[in-house]
XYZ file of C-alpha atoms in Angstrom:
714
model
C 176.935 112.280 204.866
C 173.872 114.235 203.808
C 173.910 116.457 200.756
C 171.550 119.344 201.556
C 170.133 121.308 198.624
C 170.461 125.087 198.805
C 168.094 127.195 196.729
C 168.793 130.893 196.173
C 166.342 133.693 195.452
C 163.857 133.963 193.919
C 162.268 131.137 195.910
C 160.240 128.572 193.973
C 156.466 128.477 194.262
C 154.988 125.613 196.309
C 154.649 122.495 194.186
C 151.085 121.836 193.051
C 149.996 118.344 194.216
C 148.537 117.499 190.812
C 151.738 118.461 189.052
C 153.750 116.468 191.593
C 151.631 113.377 190.876
C 152.024 113.711 187.089
C 155.742 114.378 187.443
C 156.237 111.332 189.679
C 154.453 109.135 187.146
C 156.800 110.378 184.432
C 159.848 109.835 186.644
C 158.882 106.215 187.284
C 158.436 105.614 183.577
C 161.834 107.211 182.936
C 163.777 105.078 185.432
C 161.665 101.918 185.090
C 160.839 101.588 188.805
C 157.302 101.881 190.178
C 158.537 103.136 193.546
C 160.963 105.810 192.313
C 160.890 109.157 194.112
C 162.416 112.511 193.298
C 165.651 113.457 195.017
C 165.957 116.686 196.955
C 165.591 119.601 194.588
C 164.452 117.678 191.495
C 160.699 118.186 191.849
C 161.195 121.832 192.826
C 163.208 122.406 189.654
C 160.560 120.658 187.509
C 157.803 122.731 189.077
C 159.735 125.971 188.540
C 160.102 125.143 184.851
C 156.579 123.842 184.202
C 154.390 125.869 186.543
C 156.389 129.103 186.832
C 158.148 129.076 183.408
C 161.303 130.086 185.249
C 164.960 130.100 184.325
C 166.701 127.579 186.553
C 170.361 126.749 187.121
C 170.947 123.336 188.706
C 174.396 122.655 190.183
C 174.416 119.104 191.477
C 176.923 116.282 191.697
C 177.290 113.818 188.835
C 174.648 111.112 189.121
C 172.155 113.298 191.011
C 169.719 113.106 188.103
C 169.821 116.358 186.170
C 168.574 114.603 183.023
C 165.512 113.410 184.959
C 164.582 117.052 185.534
C 164.581 118.011 181.881
C 162.984 114.811 180.600
C 160.149 114.986 183.130
C 159.679 118.693 182.432
C 159.650 117.925 178.694
C 156.891 115.332 179.065
C 154.780 117.702 181.149
C 155.292 120.629 178.790
C 154.474 118.518 175.743
C 151.296 117.318 177.468
C 150.340 120.990 177.761
C 150.753 121.419 174.003
C 154.163 123.118 174.091
C 156.705 122.681 171.329
C 159.783 120.476 171.495
C 162.538 120.815 174.055
C 165.860 121.964 172.625
C 168.890 120.609 174.485
C 172.262 122.181 173.804
C 174.689 119.378 174.528
C 178.474 119.466 174.111
C 179.452 115.939 173.047
C 178.216 113.306 170.622
C 178.583 110.608 173.261
C 176.437 112.606 175.643
C 173.813 113.056 172.928
C 173.743 109.302 172.291
C 173.129 108.616 175.982
C 170.425 111.269 176.141
C 168.615 109.924 173.074
C 168.695 106.399 174.546
C 167.431 107.608 177.940
C 164.606 109.546 176.290
C 163.535 106.505 174.285
C 163.282 104.449 177.486
C 160.879 107.058 178.834
C 158.773 107.139 175.687
C 160.147 110.532 174.669
C 160.948 111.018 170.981
C 164.439 112.496 170.845
C 166.541 113.262 167.776
C 169.827 115.002 167.178
C 171.451 117.151 164.523
C 175.224 116.898 164.650
C 178.274 116.542 162.439
C 178.043 112.738 162.494
C 174.482 112.380 161.152
C 174.249 114.982 158.365
C 172.538 112.382 156.179
C 169.569 112.418 158.593
C 169.046 116.184 158.800
C 166.285 116.402 156.168
C 164.364 113.650 157.969
C 164.829 115.461 161.296
C 163.620 118.749 159.779
C 160.504 117.027 158.441
C 159.781 115.458 161.829
C 160.175 118.834 163.526
C 157.812 120.423 161.018
C 155.243 117.672 161.765
C 155.645 118.228 165.535
C 156.738 114.603 165.814
C 159.786 115.405 167.950
C 159.777 115.881 171.722
C 163.492 116.643 172.135
C 166.065 118.008 169.707
C 169.705 117.786 170.775
C 172.213 120.089 169.100
C 175.791 121.073 169.795
C 176.576 124.717 170.579
C 178.598 124.838 167.354
C 175.430 123.995 165.394
C 173.933 127.327 166.514
C 176.291 129.100 164.121
C 175.985 126.779 161.161
C 174.724 129.215 158.487
C 171.962 126.937 157.214
C 170.793 125.860 160.688
C 171.035 129.430 162.013
C 169.047 130.940 159.139
C 166.537 128.202 158.287
C 165.915 126.223 161.470
C 166.773 128.294 164.515
C 164.168 131.106 164.222
C 161.289 128.615 164.097
C 162.782 126.532 166.908
C 163.186 129.607 169.108
C 159.549 130.557 168.480
C 158.145 127.057 169.153
C 160.570 125.812 171.818
C 158.743 124.502 174.874
C 161.878 124.264 177.020
C 165.477 125.221 176.407
C 168.125 123.155 178.206
C 171.788 124.134 178.398
C 173.632 121.001 179.489
C 177.129 121.239 181.012
C 176.454 124.935 181.513
C 179.877 125.642 183.033
C 181.026 125.826 179.400
C 179.124 129.138 179.154
C 181.701 130.731 181.409
C 185.120 132.063 180.464
C 186.128 130.786 183.887
C 184.751 127.302 183.361
C 187.189 124.422 183.058
C 185.859 123.551 179.595
C 185.321 127.008 178.077
C 183.910 126.827 174.549
C 183.201 130.142 172.792
C 180.158 128.732 170.993
C 178.407 128.404 174.356
C 178.371 132.205 174.543
C 176.005 132.230 171.552
C 173.353 130.927 173.919
C 172.966 134.464 175.253
C 171.767 135.568 171.799
C 169.443 132.573 171.611
C 167.963 133.450 175.006
C 167.342 137.016 173.884
C 165.236 135.712 170.988
C 163.015 133.383 173.032
C 159.420 134.292 173.916
C 159.364 135.747 177.430
C 157.537 132.763 178.949
C 159.849 130.042 177.611
C 161.377 128.145 180.550
C 165.142 127.617 180.532
C 167.148 125.019 182.445
C 170.937 125.074 182.763
C 172.699 122.138 184.414
C 176.220 121.349 185.565
C 178.057 119.298 188.159
C 181.244 121.353 188.067
C 180.919 125.016 188.883
C 182.342 127.018 191.751
C 180.728 130.244 192.950
C 182.656 132.339 190.423
C 181.463 130.222 187.491
C 177.894 130.135 188.857
C 177.843 133.936 188.936
C 179.107 134.089 185.363
C 176.532 131.577 184.111
C 173.681 133.324 185.924
C 174.658 136.612 184.282
C 174.370 134.926 180.881
C 170.967 133.450 181.764
C 169.576 136.759 183.044
C 169.470 138.310 179.563
C 166.127 139.983 178.979
C 165.775 140.879 182.645
C 164.755 137.370 183.732
C 165.738 136.278 187.228
C 167.366 132.893 187.719
C 166.539 130.295 190.347
C 169.714 128.475 191.410
C 169.348 125.030 192.954
C 172.635 123.853 194.380
C 173.310 120.698 196.352
C 176.238 119.160 198.148
C 178.842 117.698 195.833
C 180.319 114.931 198.001
C 180.239 111.439 196.501
C 179.918 108.884 199.297
C 181.115 106.013 197.102
C 184.469 107.527 196.096
C 187.773 106.722 197.827
C 190.329 109.300 196.772
C 194.073 108.797 196.886
C 197.305 110.208 195.444
C 200.568 108.380 194.766
C 203.177 111.134 194.769
C 206.825 111.392 193.715
C 206.834 108.483 191.299
C 209.103 108.268 188.256
C 207.572 107.508 184.820
C 208.585 103.854 185.077
C 207.153 103.622 188.610
C 203.817 105.058 187.482
C 203.572 102.729 184.503
C 204.802 99.815 186.628
C 202.175 100.526 189.290
C 199.431 100.362 186.665
C 200.797 97.129 185.204
C 201.068 95.539 188.662
C 197.798 96.724 190.202
C 195.248 97.505 187.474
C 193.674 94.071 187.821
C 193.139 94.651 191.562
C 190.951 97.713 191.040
C 187.200 97.045 191.348
C 185.178 96.333 188.245
C 186.058 98.184 185.085
C 187.031 101.803 184.742
C 188.963 104.590 183.046
C 192.666 105.412 183.047
C 193.005 109.071 182.081
C 196.125 110.584 180.507
C 196.826 114.189 179.514
C 197.880 113.565 175.914
C 196.992 111.335 173.001
C 200.536 109.979 172.857
C 200.453 108.981 176.519
C 197.081 107.252 176.106
C 198.340 105.219 173.167
C 201.640 104.344 174.857
C 200.042 103.344 178.176
C 197.355 101.281 176.454
C 200.008 99.462 174.437
C 202.121 98.766 177.553
C 199.153 97.493 179.568
C 197.930 95.313 176.698
C 201.431 93.906 176.278
C 201.360 92.977 179.975
C 198.123 91.036 179.466
C 195.501 93.613 180.518
C 192.339 93.996 178.447
C 192.536 97.725 177.674
C 192.032 99.975 174.629
C 193.064 103.570 173.895
C 190.300 106.177 173.466
C 191.333 109.671 172.299
C 190.302 112.614 170.166
C 191.772 110.730 167.214
C 189.388 107.795 167.707
C 186.681 108.027 165.040
C 183.033 108.317 166.006
C 182.075 104.719 165.183
C 184.991 103.314 167.160
C 184.217 105.578 170.122
C 180.678 104.247 170.297
C 181.936 100.669 170.036
C 184.557 101.155 172.770
C 182.067 102.846 175.089
C 179.729 99.886 174.623
C 182.540 97.445 175.428
C 183.324 99.285 178.661
C 179.661 99.403 179.655
C 179.446 95.655 179.080
C 182.626 95.102 181.144
C 184.315 93.521 178.118
C 187.455 95.560 178.853
C 189.126 96.288 182.161
C 189.663 99.917 181.219
C 189.675 102.491 178.477
C 192.928 104.458 178.517
C 191.564 107.836 177.568
C 192.163 111.525 177.174
C 189.484 114.030 178.166
C 187.699 113.020 174.939
C 185.967 110.474 177.200
C 184.339 112.792 179.690
C 180.983 114.475 180.067
C 179.330 112.201 177.546
C 180.007 108.855 179.168
C 177.559 107.260 181.592
C 178.255 103.914 183.271
C 176.638 103.873 186.725
C 178.756 100.962 187.986
C 182.114 102.318 186.839
C 184.468 100.937 189.465
C 187.533 103.169 189.259
C 189.149 106.212 187.688
C 192.939 106.492 187.613
C 194.758 109.580 186.360
C 198.261 109.191 184.972
C 199.016 112.895 185.090
C 196.822 115.497 186.744
C 194.188 117.666 185.029
C 194.862 121.396 185.257
C 192.305 122.181 187.953
C 190.363 120.514 190.777
C 187.170 121.422 188.911
C 188.255 119.432 185.841
C 189.452 116.610 188.084
C 186.118 116.431 189.939
C 184.256 116.323 186.628
C 186.272 113.330 185.442
C 186.297 111.329 188.660
C 182.543 111.876 188.891
C 182.164 109.233 186.188
C 182.834 106.576 188.852
C 180.697 105.123 191.619
C 177.269 106.406 190.663
C 175.567 103.110 191.465
C 178.199 101.245 193.449
C 178.979 101.146 197.128
C 182.659 101.839 196.466
C 184.749 103.206 193.619
C 188.477 103.846 193.715
C 189.906 107.133 192.460
C 193.670 107.464 192.221
C 195.940 110.207 190.935
C 199.516 109.532 189.797
C 200.855 113.029 188.983
C 204.017 113.618 186.985
C 206.625 116.372 186.640
C 205.531 116.967 183.039
C 202.027 118.025 184.099
C 202.828 121.744 184.396
C 204.323 121.918 180.891
C 201.208 120.276 179.466
C 198.904 122.609 181.423
C 200.802 125.611 180.108
C 200.563 124.412 176.526
C 196.809 123.813 176.595
C 196.203 127.110 178.391
C 198.182 129.011 175.759
C 196.334 127.573 172.761
C 192.910 128.297 174.273
C 193.488 132.030 174.828
C 193.092 134.488 171.920
C 196.056 136.768 171.177
C 195.496 140.422 170.329
C 198.027 140.575 167.470
C 196.537 137.504 165.832
C 192.961 138.783 166.228
C 193.945 142.100 164.625
C 195.625 140.241 161.753
C 192.506 138.149 161.097
C 190.199 141.173 161.114
C 192.553 143.090 158.823
C 192.788 140.166 156.379
C 189.003 139.752 156.195
C 188.431 143.493 155.769
C 190.995 143.731 152.971
C 189.623 140.663 151.181
C 186.178 142.173 150.780
C 184.734 138.674 150.280
C 184.313 135.515 152.333
C 187.558 133.708 153.123
C 187.711 130.066 154.107
C 189.815 129.014 157.074
C 192.377 127.536 154.667
C 192.577 130.819 152.739
C 193.026 132.750 155.984
C 196.013 130.574 156.817
C 197.923 132.160 153.930
C 197.013 135.631 155.194
C 197.705 135.283 158.924
C 200.342 133.232 160.715
C 198.053 131.351 163.076
C 197.938 127.570 163.448
C 194.655 125.951 162.395
C 193.394 124.948 165.858
C 194.136 128.396 167.310
C 192.680 130.110 164.231
C 189.411 128.190 164.510
C 189.093 129.121 168.182
C 189.948 132.750 167.440
C 187.304 132.958 164.702
C 184.709 131.610 167.134
C 185.649 134.233 169.734
C 185.462 137.025 167.154
C 182.167 135.630 165.856
C 180.623 135.533 169.308
C 181.831 139.103 169.882
C 180.144 140.165 166.629
C 183.316 141.170 164.756
C 183.139 138.382 162.155
C 180.383 136.176 160.818
C 180.380 132.723 159.314
C 178.609 132.702 155.953
C 178.435 130.407 152.956
C 181.968 130.257 151.590
C 183.805 131.134 154.791
C 184.149 134.147 157.050
C 183.528 137.884 156.614
C 184.258 140.903 158.775
C 181.090 142.615 160.001
C 182.644 146.039 160.513
C 181.577 146.027 164.157
C 184.405 147.636 166.182
C 186.323 145.129 168.252
C 188.764 145.684 171.067
C 190.863 143.084 172.802
C 189.561 142.775 176.349
C 192.976 142.486 177.984
C 191.525 142.832 181.473
C 189.087 139.966 180.996
C 191.640 137.611 179.473
C 194.147 138.609 182.114
C 191.651 137.618 184.798
C 190.999 134.299 183.058
C 194.718 133.574 182.775
C 195.267 134.418 186.424
C 192.316 132.253 187.452
C 193.760 129.331 185.509
C 197.150 129.751 187.142
C 195.448 129.785 190.534
C 193.505 126.626 189.653
C 196.694 124.890 188.569
C 198.216 125.699 191.923
C 195.111 124.339 193.640
C 195.636 121.080 191.772
C 199.189 120.939 193.102
C 197.821 121.694 196.577
C 195.352 118.826 196.198
C 198.215 116.459 195.384
C 200.180 117.587 198.442
C 197.441 117.892 201.043
C 197.352 115.573 204.030
C 193.776 116.577 204.819
C 190.535 115.163 203.406
C 190.693 115.092 199.628
C 186.930 115.039 199.032
C 186.460 118.033 201.304
C 189.288 119.793 199.443
C 187.492 119.295 196.116
C 184.189 120.433 197.593
C 185.777 123.568 199.001
C 187.333 124.480 195.655
C 183.820 124.175 194.217
C 182.486 126.426 197.010
C 180.325 123.667 198.450
C 179.327 124.745 201.990
C 178.548 121.163 203.036
C 182.207 120.048 202.885
C 183.240 117.852 205.831
C 185.890 115.093 206.094
C 184.768 112.033 204.135
C 186.457 109.418 206.336
C 187.446 107.290 203.325
C 190.269 108.979 201.412
C 193.964 108.491 202.135
C 193.987 111.800 203.989
C 191.276 110.624 206.365
C 191.966 106.894 206.652
C 195.513 106.531 205.389
C 196.599 104.851 202.147
C 194.291 101.992 201.245
C 196.097 101.190 198.007
C 199.380 99.314 197.440
C 202.408 101.514 196.868
C 205.056 98.947 195.944
C 205.988 97.980 192.398
C 207.618 94.534 192.001
C 211.160 94.698 190.663
C 210.337 92.571 187.620
C 207.429 94.866 186.700
C 209.511 97.971 187.314
C 212.231 96.592 185.078
C 209.743 95.789 182.336
C 208.249 99.290 182.597
C 211.713 100.832 182.429
C 212.517 98.730 179.372
C 209.235 99.720 177.762
C 209.796 103.437 178.334
C 213.371 103.230 177.131
C 212.214 101.973 173.760
C 212.710 104.712 171.239
C 211.442 105.435 167.795
C 208.339 106.919 166.202
C 207.572 107.110 162.511
C 207.918 110.461 160.786
C 205.644 110.574 157.767
C 206.862 112.859 154.978
C 204.780 115.732 153.714
C 203.043 114.798 150.456
C 201.073 117.973 149.665
C 201.996 121.651 149.518
C 199.657 123.994 151.440
C 197.009 125.732 149.343
C 197.404 129.329 148.243
C 201.190 129.483 148.650
C 201.510 131.870 145.705
C 200.022 134.563 147.953
C 203.146 134.202 150.102
C 205.544 134.218 147.165
C 206.162 130.472 147.145
C 205.537 129.006 143.664
C 204.311 125.521 144.627
C 200.943 123.771 144.685
C 199.428 120.327 144.678
C 201.379 117.176 145.448
C 205.070 117.265 146.208
C 206.957 115.751 143.293
C 208.416 112.317 143.971
C 211.866 113.525 142.885
C 211.730 116.309 145.517
C 210.036 114.488 148.391
C 211.505 112.971 151.530
C 211.505 109.249 152.180
C 209.673 108.029 155.339
C 211.616 109.071 158.429
C 211.936 108.432 162.121
C 212.309 110.334 165.373
C 213.648 109.271 168.737
C 210.427 110.237 170.566
C 207.533 112.646 170.860
C 207.954 115.305 173.523
C 204.696 114.084 175.035
C 205.966 110.496 175.400
C 206.264 109.226 178.977
C 209.781 107.843 178.532
C 212.259 109.528 176.212
C 209.903 112.441 175.651
C 210.519 113.740 179.171
C 214.287 113.314 178.831
C 214.328 115.147 175.510
C 212.564 118.114 177.118
C 215.617 118.455 179.339
C 218.061 117.925 176.448
C 216.411 120.696 174.428
C 216.412 123.260 177.246
C 220.013 124.166 176.320
C 222.552 123.586 173.567
C 225.286 121.059 174.352
C 227.008 118.229 172.475
C 225.009 115.006 172.213
C 225.723 112.712 175.150
C 226.842 109.091 174.683
C 223.472 108.002 176.145
C 221.597 110.037 173.520
C 223.683 108.596 170.703
C 223.150 105.058 172.011
C 219.378 105.653 172.150
C 219.361 106.550 168.456
C 221.015 103.296 167.404
C 217.923 101.044 167.773
C 215.844 103.754 166.056
C 218.133 103.436 163.065
C 218.357 99.652 163.338
C 214.572 99.279 163.296
C 213.981 101.717 160.452
C 213.227 99.205 157.727
C 214.544 101.410 154.914
C 214.799 100.025 151.404
C 218.411 101.146 151.155
C 220.891 101.932 153.901
C 222.024 105.589 154.019
C 225.330 106.336 152.351
C 226.139 109.517 154.270
C 224.938 111.897 156.977
C 223.918 115.569 156.629
C 222.980 117.988 159.422
C 220.206 120.570 159.317
C 221.538 123.976 160.458
C 220.050 124.825 163.846
C 219.874 128.323 165.301
C 218.954 127.069 168.784
C 220.952 123.827 169.044
C 223.944 123.982 166.657
C 226.228 121.970 168.964
C 223.585 119.345 169.628
C 222.614 118.754 165.981
C 226.154 118.916 164.643
C 227.557 116.495 167.209
C 224.556 114.177 166.835
C 224.998 113.967 163.061
C 228.763 113.469 163.339
C 228.375 110.914 166.137
C 225.819 108.850 164.219
C 228.042 108.921 161.158
C 230.905 107.553 163.237
C 228.753 104.836 164.834
C 227.371 103.790 161.448
C 230.749 104.069 159.744
C 229.303 106.546 157.289
C 230.843 109.722 155.940
C 229.644 112.955 157.541
C 228.935 115.005 154.429
C 228.411 118.350 156.191
C 225.755 120.858 157.196
C 223.378 122.787 154.962
C 223.957 126.533 154.818
C 221.575 129.293 155.817
C 220.566 132.029 153.395
C 218.958 135.352 154.359
C 219.567 134.639 158.036
C 217.882 131.258 157.976
C 214.272 130.261 158.724
C 211.896 132.952 159.914
C 208.696 132.990 161.929
C 207.834 131.865 165.433
C 207.484 128.191 166.331
C 203.959 126.864 166.349
C 202.618 128.960 163.476
C 200.524 127.587 160.661
C 201.665 125.362 157.845
C 201.661 127.960 155.068
C 203.759 130.477 156.978
C 206.137 127.811 158.231
C 206.802 126.773 154.657
C 207.239 130.387 153.529
C 209.599 130.959 156.445
C 212.050 128.285 155.305
C 211.542 128.429 151.544
C 214.913 128.658 149.760
C 216.656 129.597 153.020
C 218.379 126.212 153.367
C 221.284 126.019 150.947
C 223.285 123.068 149.651
C 226.803 124.383 149.041
C 228.997 123.114 146.180
C 231.012 120.719 148.342
C 227.942 119.262 150.029
C 226.157 118.961 146.677
C 229.072 117.049 145.213
C 229.284 114.750 148.228
C 225.528 114.091 148.349
C 225.220 113.395 144.631
C 228.149 110.968 144.662
C 227.327 109.221 147.933
C 225.945 106.188 146.164
C 222.693 106.052 148.104
C 220.264 108.110 150.191
C 221.544 110.525 152.841
C 220.467 110.608 156.485
C 219.241 114.146 157.290
C 219.525 114.926 161.034
C 217.529 117.606 162.907
C 216.667 118.354 166.530
C 212.946 119.179 166.863
C 210.194 118.607 164.306
C 206.896 120.465 164.451
C 205.442 121.323 161.041
C 207.989 119.182 159.119
C 208.528 121.970 156.583
C 212.169 122.577 157.552
C 212.965 118.933 156.852
C 210.839 118.980 153.690
C 212.590 122.037 152.238
C 216.034 120.781 153.297
C 215.320 117.408 151.727
C 214.078 119.054 148.524
C 217.271 121.089 148.296
C 219.381 117.945 148.672
C 217.324 116.085 146.069
C 217.667 118.954 143.598
C 221.425 118.931 144.293
C 221.590 115.298 143.222
C 220.981 113.185 146.338
C 219.380 109.840 145.462
C 217.048 110.067 148.431
C 216.730 111.718 151.850
C 215.933 109.852 155.076
C 214.939 112.358 157.806
C 215.885 111.673 161.428
C 214.846 113.960 164.289
C 215.430 113.791 168.002
C 211.948 114.888 168.973
C 208.492 115.509 167.536
C 206.627 118.387 169.120
C 203.318 116.683 169.774
């Protein structure tokens, strides 16, 4: 299949032969081959940047060579005496690859990011000496007060080429929307009029392209869009539908070794990545988990191991995405579907760049929609929370740190950080030394815009479901969702050629997978520190939690994101009903494997507003199984805990503070039990309900409190 390149107005100028010769020389040095030639569209993009000083948007499939365009253009611009290229790049892993690629081409590239702060002074000195050809920065760095005030003005003045990598992030509609990318519009407005700008992406449909072009057109500059066909001839796409959790895990255990080369197994959550990696390793596969919790040094080490084929696969979340480059990656398997075909195409594009064949398989699950909904909700700003933040900053009259804001507004840290970025980009707040301040610029919640984004995301989720269910060509389906006019049947996928992958799971493997997923029990670490600034919320605590008030280490049956019991607990928690015999039996090995220093001497229930039957019967049932006395249930004062689930730590603590009461009879029973008490709850999120309940029991005389929950929300 050919992949024709389509170029939209304004048309590029004819390429000067002398420039073409110099550019080809640079390309050959970059790739290390004396016979290398530009692919369709590459030389035209280089010429538009170097000769015409244009603004160019390149939308080309992964592996087409977008980095070749900006490295060749950099070398040519530097030869003309221009200043360094500034590349705005979204991931540390991507920066590492770009620095290494530049070095191979004799281009001096450096980066300023959160992981190399110790090198910043050296980088600044090199920039001042004009000893840097390429500076890579994250979009977040654009709003670092010191970088923004001391470094950015000079860089904008001297910049020979500005590159916006993974430019779909500029768009609200993009699958990886990051508010800091919208700061690029302000950066563009401050560039000299003849500074060329290149934006690149492999994952943008027509709607996202339009949005990105509008951002790039600031200052009245027109944008040349070079767009090619997105089909990947090496990829064989397939979907294994209607599989249970144990069937999906069993399929991986049975068939991972049969997949070509080494590759990536993607999951939707950190918990799933860790669980799947553990199950595959237990079955003898050489795999390692790679998630957002993996520290930077370990990420680099694991990426190197995969590149060297020292592991069969990394079991990863989307943390391993745009930044990873392994041309011979042999397969990508998804255990759970991403929320859109655009995101899916971006991830599967890691495979088959330099191989004749790469296998791409999707094993969707019924939990996918719940996970999509959760991630969509946390990424969208809420009007009431935005108003609360602006009001708190205005009333403070001084900079407030994010931690201080948490005691003024009931917004969880991750959502608060995103909200502050959105407000900052919109000009309503500003990050300064010491925290955040309100600018006084009027701000209105753009309900229409966010409504459109939400609707677009729902539509994209449905498209992902349609992709799973289609009997037609899967590659063509992905191309069409990306508005690629060159889409035709690929002839390789399971829609075109029928299933090429095994579908059976041997009984012994299925049984082992079922046994693995039926294992229950996760550790529940007790809170050790009170949130800062609690006195502002009327709660007189600070510092470390006293040892005579703290919980002992606890346990939970499962995380809601777990592949096995997590999915069953979602169903259990949808309504309130007495604990089933199966649920009680599942808790027994959790208790048996606890490893406590002293066995509990009694059982106490946490009062539940949403699941009173479930928690009460669970506590009583466990007491009966363990032949322990059921001591009773804590009381509720002032109507019980307040606040919505999912809020921040400070407000969650304030919402339960002194609202959980140990009555006289329970106090007498707990203090005379002769050992620690087992404290039973349904769902744990912030852990403050358990912490406050445990503190109340300790103050009433309990020797210790061992918390047990059915589920952890995470």
